[in-house]
Amino acid sequence: MLIEKTLIEQFNINEIEIQRRMALLKLSQAELDTLAAQQPLIERNLDAIVGKFYEKQTEFDEIALLIGDSDTLQRLRTAQRRYIQELFCGHYDNAYVNSRLRIGLVHKRIGVEPKLYLSASCTLKYLIEDVLIEQMSNATERSLVLRALDKLISFDTALVFDTYIGTLLSAVENAKKRMEAYARELEEKSKILSSHAERDPLTELYNKRAMMSTINRELNAAIRRKSYLSVIYIDVNKFKFINDTFGHAKGDEVLQTLGQAIAESCRNTDFPCRIGGDEFCVILPEASRATALHISDRIEASFTTAYPEFSISIGINATGNEEFVSVNELIDGADKAMYEAKQQS
């Protein structure tokens, strides 16, 4: 059967493993043969054993609740009969192992706790032993059968617990995978939200919040490395006139074009930002005033090519590589230089 093959493969129990487990319990073929020889005796007492077993089991409320209605009880009685018959069947191969693995799987699925299974297993063993002790007259043979039964039930219990533990580990692994997937999803969402929080929606450049975080970090890095740090401030000349004359849609288009010109003119290490209205800022790590001037010329050329009828004002400030100003002084200096350029335009 497919389910049997699947369980055998899932728990890696083949003929060699079966023999190894029996060897660990010192369960010999001779002992198994002594069990099989008692099959007629067990068959004669099978109904009595099963009846007493469920009489004792239903004395416990938690077991009675698990059993439920009479139809379920009848199905369990049938399954228990089959289990006892298999103990004395004389064939302890893959099919036998699969039946025990399936028992563990079913008990785990319906919520039978290990303590309840162990209790039931002990009860069944004692009931079978009572029958064997009462009806086997040969004390030596009886002792061998009882010892073999004890070993075989231990063999069965180990198989049942393989499925208990295996399904628990599988559930833990699946839960771990779900949690990891959920964590990755949250991380990706967090990155997206963080990215959106630091971006200007119109131009897709960094916003003022991101600019302030970046310039503080880059100034500290420049001080450690004793390198330059430059800032470019840019403003669209007569932007109110553009909005009033051509409409806000045109104004937005101009800002987007300027944003694109800035992004395309910068180096990969630079941080282009829109800090509000028609004002833009570029942070240039490890860039002297001369480098900043070169980049600002590229920005201006790109913008005026797109809009020869409009113009921008640019201010530059730099610090390093020996002496450094504060963040506010660096920004204010670039802002002041930009306004001076605007007055001259």
Coordinates of C-alpha atoms in Angstrom, one line a residue:
M1 CA 0.0 0.0 0.0
L2 CA 1.1 3.6 -0.7
I3 CA 0.6 4.8 2.9
E4 CA 2.7 1.9 4.2
K5 CA 5.6 2.6 1.8
T6 CA 5.4 6.3 2.7
L7 CA 5.6 5.6 6.5
I8 CA 8.4 3.2 6.0
E9 CA 10.4 5.7 4.0
Q10 CA 9.4 8.6 6.3
F11 CA 10.8 6.9 9.4
N12 CA 13.7 5.1 7.6
I13 CA 12.7 1.7 8.9
N14 CA 13.7 -1.2 6.6
E15 CA 14.3 -4.9 7.2
I16 CA 17.8 -4.2 8.5
E17 CA 16.5 -1.5 10.9
I18 CA 13.8 -3.9 12.1
Q19 CA 16.4 -6.6 12.9
R20 CA 18.6 -4.0 14.6
R21 CA 15.8 -2.8 16.9
M22 CA 15.0 -6.4 17.8
A23 CA 18.6 -7.1 18.5
L24 CA 18.7 -4.1 20.9
L25 CA 15.8 -5.6 22.8
K26 CA 17.4 -9.1 22.5
L27 CA 14.2 -10.2 20.9
S28 CA 15.1 -13.4 19.1
Q29 CA 13.2 -15.4 16.4
A30 CA 12.8 -18.2 18.9
E31 CA 11.0 -15.9 21.3
L32 CA 8.8 -14.7 18.5
D33 CA 8.0 -18.3 17.6
T34 CA 6.9 -18.9 21.1
L35 CA 4.5 -16.0 20.9
A36 CA 3.1 -17.3 17.6
A37 CA 2.5 -20.7 19.2
Q38 CA 0.1 -19.1 21.6
Q39 CA -2.2 -17.7 18.9
P40 CA -5.0 -20.3 19.4
L41 CA -5.0 -19.6 23.2
I42 CA -5.3 -15.8 22.6
E43 CA -8.0 -16.2 19.9
R44 CA -10.1 -18.1 22.4
N45 CA -9.8 -15.3 25.0
L46 CA -9.7 -12.4 22.6
D47 CA -13.2 -11.0 23.2
A48 CA -12.7 -11.2 27.0
I49 CA -9.4 -9.4 26.8
V50 CA -10.8 -6.6 24.6
G51 CA -13.9 -6.3 26.8
K52 CA -11.9 -6.0 30.0
F53 CA -9.5 -3.5 28.4
Y54 CA -12.2 -1.0 27.5
E55 CA -14.0 -1.6 30.7
K56 CA -10.9 -0.4 32.5
Q57 CA -10.1 2.4 30.0
T58 CA -13.5 4.0 30.3
E59 CA -13.1 4.3 34.0
F60 CA -11.0 7.4 33.3
D61 CA -13.0 10.5 32.2
E62 CA -10.4 11.9 29.9
I63 CA -10.2 8.6 28.0
A64 CA -14.0 8.2 27.9
L65 CA -14.2 11.7 26.4
L66 CA -11.7 10.8 23.7
I67 CA -13.6 7.6 22.8
G68 CA -16.9 9.5 22.6
D69 CA -19.9 7.6 21.2
S70 CA -20.7 3.9 20.9
D71 CA -19.9 3.7 17.2
T72 CA -16.4 5.0 17.9
L73 CA -16.0 2.5 20.7
Q74 CA -17.0 -0.4 18.4
R75 CA -14.4 0.7 15.8
L76 CA -11.8 0.9 18.6
R77 CA -12.7 -2.6 19.8
T78 CA -12.2 -4.0 16.3
A79 CA -8.9 -2.2 15.9
Q80 CA -7.8 -3.5 19.3
R81 CA -8.7 -7.1 18.4
R82 CA -6.6 -6.7 15.3
Y83 CA -3.7 -5.3 17.3
I84 CA -3.7 -8.2 19.8
Q85 CA -3.9 -10.8 16.9
E86 CA -0.9 -9.2 15.3
L87 CA 1.1 -9.6 18.5
F88 CA 0.8 -13.3 18.1
C89 CA 0.7 -13.5 14.2
G90 CA 4.2 -14.8 13.8
H91 CA 5.1 -12.3 11.0
Y92 CA 7.0 -9.2 12.2
D93 CA 8.0 -7.6 8.9
N94 CA 7.3 -4.3 7.1
A95 CA 3.6 -4.7 7.2
Y96 CA 3.7 -5.3 11.0
V97 CA 6.0 -2.2 11.5
N98 CA 3.7 -0.1 9.3
S99 CA 0.6 -1.0 11.4
R100 CA 2.5 0.2 14.6
L101 CA 3.6 3.4 12.9
R102 CA 0.1 4.1 11.8
I103 CA -1.1 3.5 15.4
G104 CA 1.2 6.3 16.6
L105 CA 0.1 8.6 13.7
V106 CA -3.6 8.1 14.5
H107 CA -3.1 8.5 18.3
K108 CA -1.2 11.8 17.7
R109 CA -3.8 13.0 15.2
I110 CA -6.8 12.5 17.6
G111 CA -4.9 14.0 20.5
V112 CA -4.1 11.0 22.7
E113 CA -1.2 12.1 25.0
P114 CA 1.8 9.8 25.4
K115 CA 0.9 9.2 29.1
L116 CA -2.5 7.8 28.0
Y117 CA -1.0 5.6 25.4
L118 CA 1.5 4.2 27.8
S119 CA -1.2 3.6 30.4
A120 CA -3.3 1.8 27.8
S121 CA -0.3 -0.3 26.7
C122 CA 0.5 -1.4 30.2
T123 CA -3.2 -2.3 30.9
L124 CA -3.4 -4.4 27.7
K125 CA -0.1 -6.2 28.5
Y126 CA -1.3 -7.1 32.1
L127 CA -4.6 -8.4 30.7
I128 CA -2.8 -10.6 28.2
E129 CA -0.4 -11.8 30.8
D130 CA -3.2 -12.7 33.2
V131 CA -4.6 -15.0 30.5
L132 CA -1.3 -16.6 29.7
I133 CA -0.5 -17.1 33.4
E134 CA -3.9 -18.6 34.1
Q135 CA -4.0 -21.0 31.1
M136 CA -0.4 -22.0 30.4
S137 CA 0.5 -24.9 32.7
N138 CA 4.2 -25.2 31.7
A139 CA 6.0 -22.6 33.9
T140 CA 9.2 -22.6 31.8
E141 CA 7.3 -22.0 28.5
R142 CA 5.1 -19.5 30.2
S143 CA 8.1 -17.5 31.4
L144 CA 9.6 -17.4 27.9
V145 CA 6.3 -16.3 26.4
L146 CA 5.8 -13.5 29.0
R147 CA 9.4 -12.3 28.4
A148 CA 8.9 -12.3 24.7
L149 CA 5.6 -10.4 25.0
D150 CA 7.2 -7.8 27.2
K151 CA 10.0 -7.2 24.6
L152 CA 7.6 -7.1 21.6
I153 CA 5.3 -4.5 23.3
S154 CA 8.5 -2.5 24.0
F155 CA 9.3 -2.8 20.3
D156 CA 5.8 -1.6 19.4
T157 CA 6.0 1.3 21.8
A158 CA 9.3 2.5 20.3
L159 CA 7.7 2.5 16.8
V160 CA 4.6 4.3 18.1
F161 CA 6.8 7.0 19.7
D162 CA 8.7 7.4 16.5
T163 CA 5.6 8.7 14.9
Y164 CA 4.8 10.8 18.0
I165 CA 8.2 12.5 18.0
G166 CA 8.4 12.6 14.2
T167 CA 5.1 14.4 13.8
L168 CA 6.0 16.8 16.6
L169 CA 9.4 17.6 15.0
S170 CA 7.7 18.0 11.7
A171 CA 5.1 20.4 13.2
V172 CA 7.9 22.4 14.9
E173 CA 9.9 22.6 11.6
N174 CA 6.8 23.7 9.7
A175 CA 6.0 26.3 12.3
K176 CA 9.6 27.5 12.1
K177 CA 9.4 27.8 8.4
R178 CA 6.1 29.7 8.6
M179 CA 7.7 32.0 11.2
E180 CA 10.8 32.5 9.1
A181 CA 8.6 33.3 6.0
Y182 CA 6.5 35.7 8.1
A183 CA 9.7 37.4 9.4
R184 CA 11.0 37.7 5.9
E185 CA 7.7 39.2 4.7
L186 CA 7.7 41.7 7.6
E187 CA 11.3 42.6 6.9
E188 CA 10.5 43.2 3.2
K189 CA 7.5 45.3 4.1
S190 CA 9.5 47.2 6.7
K191 CA 12.2 47.9 4.0
I192 CA 9.5 49.1 1.6
L193 CA 7.9 51.3 4.3
S194 CA 11.3 52.6 5.4
S195 CA 12.1 53.3 1.8
H196 CA 8.8 55.2 1.2
A197 CA 9.3 57.1 4.5
E198 CA 12.7 58.4 3.3
R199 CA 11.7 59.2 -0.3
D200 CA 10.0 62.2 -1.8
P201 CA 7.0 60.8 -3.7
L202 CA 7.2 63.4 -6.6
T203 CA 10.8 63.1 -7.5
E204 CA 11.7 59.8 -5.8
L205 CA 14.8 61.5 -4.4
Y206 CA 15.6 61.3 -0.6
N207 CA 13.5 63.6 1.6
K208 CA 14.7 66.1 4.2
R209 CA 14.4 63.5 7.0
A210 CA 16.8 61.2 5.1
M211 CA 19.1 64.1 4.2
M212 CA 19.6 65.0 7.9
S213 CA 20.3 61.4 8.9
T214 CA 22.8 61.0 6.0
I215 CA 24.6 64.3 6.4
N216 CA 25.2 63.6 10.1
R217 CA 26.5 60.1 9.3
E218 CA 28.7 61.3 6.5
L219 CA 30.2 64.2 8.4
N220 CA 31.3 61.8 11.2
A221 CA 32.8 59.4 8.6
A222 CA 34.7 62.3 7.0
I223 CA 36.1 63.3 10.3
R224 CA 37.3 59.8 11.0
R225 CA 38.8 59.4 7.5
K226 CA 40.0 63.0 7.3
S227 CA 38.4 63.4 4.0
Y228 CA 36.2 66.1 2.3
L229 CA 32.4 66.4 2.5
S230 CA 30.5 68.8 0.2
V231 CA 27.0 70.0 -0.1
I232 CA 25.2 71.4 -3.1
Y233 CA 22.0 73.5 -2.6
I234 CA 19.7 74.0 -5.7
D235 CA 16.6 76.2 -6.1
V236 CA 14.4 76.8 -9.2
N237 CA 14.4 80.5 -10.0
K238 CA 10.9 82.1 -10.2
F239 CA 9.2 78.9 -9.4
K240 CA 6.1 80.7 -8.1
F241 CA 5.9 82.4 -11.5
I242 CA 6.0 79.0 -13.2
N243 CA 3.2 77.6 -11.1
D244 CA 1.0 80.8 -11.5
T245 CA 1.6 81.1 -15.2
F246 CA 1.7 77.5 -16.4
G247 CA -0.1 75.7 -13.6
H248 CA 0.9 73.3 -10.9
A249 CA 1.1 70.4 -13.2
K250 CA 3.8 72.2 -15.2
G251 CA 5.5 73.1 -11.9
D252 CA 5.6 69.4 -10.9
E253 CA 7.0 68.5 -14.2
V254 CA 9.8 71.0 -13.8
L255 CA 10.6 69.6 -10.3
Q256 CA 10.6 66.0 -11.6
T257 CA 12.9 67.0 -14.5
L258 CA 15.3 68.7 -12.1
G259 CA 15.2 65.7 -9.8
Q260 CA 16.1 63.5 -12.7
A261 CA 18.9 65.8 -13.8
I262 CA 20.3 65.7 -10.3
A263 CA 20.1 61.9 -9.9
E264 CA 21.8 61.4 -13.3
S265 CA 24.6 63.9 -12.7
C266 CA 25.6 62.5 -9.3
R267 CA 28.0 59.8 -8.5
N268 CA 26.8 56.4 -7.1
T269 CA 28.1 57.5 -3.6
D270 CA 26.2 60.8 -3.5
F271 CA 22.8 61.4 -1.9
P272 CA 20.4 63.6 -3.9
C273 CA 17.5 65.0 -1.9
R274 CA 14.4 67.2 -2.3
I275 CA 14.1 69.0 1.0
G276 CA 10.9 70.9 0.3
G277 CA 9.1 73.0 -2.4
D278 CA 11.6 73.8 -5.2
E279 CA 14.7 73.3 -3.0
F280 CA 17.1 70.4 -3.5
C281 CA 20.2 69.3 -1.8
V282 CA 23.0 66.9 -2.8
I283 CA 25.4 65.4 -0.2
L284 CA 28.7 64.4 -1.7
P285 CA 31.0 62.2 0.5
E286 CA 34.7 62.5 -0.2
A287 CA 34.2 65.3 -2.6
S288 CA 36.1 68.6 -2.5
R289 CA 34.6 72.0 -3.6
A290 CA 36.1 71.4 -7.1
T291 CA 34.3 68.1 -7.4
A292 CA 31.1 69.6 -6.2
L293 CA 31.4 72.4 -8.7
H294 CA 31.9 69.9 -11.5
I295 CA 28.8 68.0 -10.6
S296 CA 26.7 71.2 -10.1
D297 CA 27.7 72.3 -13.7
R298 CA 26.5 68.9 -15.0
I299 CA 23.2 69.4 -13.2
E300 CA 22.7 72.9 -14.5
A301 CA 23.5 71.9 -18.1
S302 CA 21.1 68.9 -18.0
F303 CA 18.3 71.1 -16.6
T304 CA 18.7 74.0 -19.0
T305 CA 18.9 71.6 -21.9
A306 CA 15.4 70.4 -20.9
Y307 CA 14.1 73.9 -20.0
P308 CA 16.1 76.6 -21.7
E309 CA 13.4 79.1 -20.7
F310 CA 13.9 78.4 -17.0
S311 CA 16.9 78.6 -14.7
I312 CA 18.2 77.3 -11.3
S313 CA 20.5 78.7 -8.6
I314 CA 23.2 76.6 -7.1
G315 CA 25.2 77.1 -3.9
I316 CA 28.1 75.0 -2.7
N317 CA 29.8 74.5 0.7
A318 CA 32.6 72.1 1.6
T319 CA 34.4 71.0 4.8
G320 CA 37.5 68.9 5.5
N321 CA 40.0 67.4 5.2
E322 CA 41.8 68.8 8.2
E323 CA 39.3 71.2 9.7
F324 CA 35.5 70.6 9.9
V325 CA 32.5 72.7 10.5
S326 CA 29.2 71.4 12.1
V327 CA 26.3 70.0 10.1
N328 CA 24.3 73.2 10.6
E329 CA 27.2 75.4 9.4
L330 CA 27.7 73.1 6.4
I331 CA 24.1 73.3 5.4
D332 CA 23.7 77.0 6.1
G333 CA 26.8 77.8 4.1
A334 CA 25.4 76.0 1.0
D335 CA 22.0 77.6 1.5
K336 CA 23.6 81.1 1.8
A337 CA 25.7 80.5 -1.3
M338 CA 22.6 79.5 -3.2
Y339 CA 20.7 82.6 -2.3
E340 CA 23.6 84.8 -3.3
A341 CA 23.6 83.1 -6.7
K342 CA 19.9 83.6 -7.0
Q343 CA 20.3 87.4 -6.3
Q344 CA 22.8 87.6 -9.1
S345 CA 20.6 85.7 -11.6

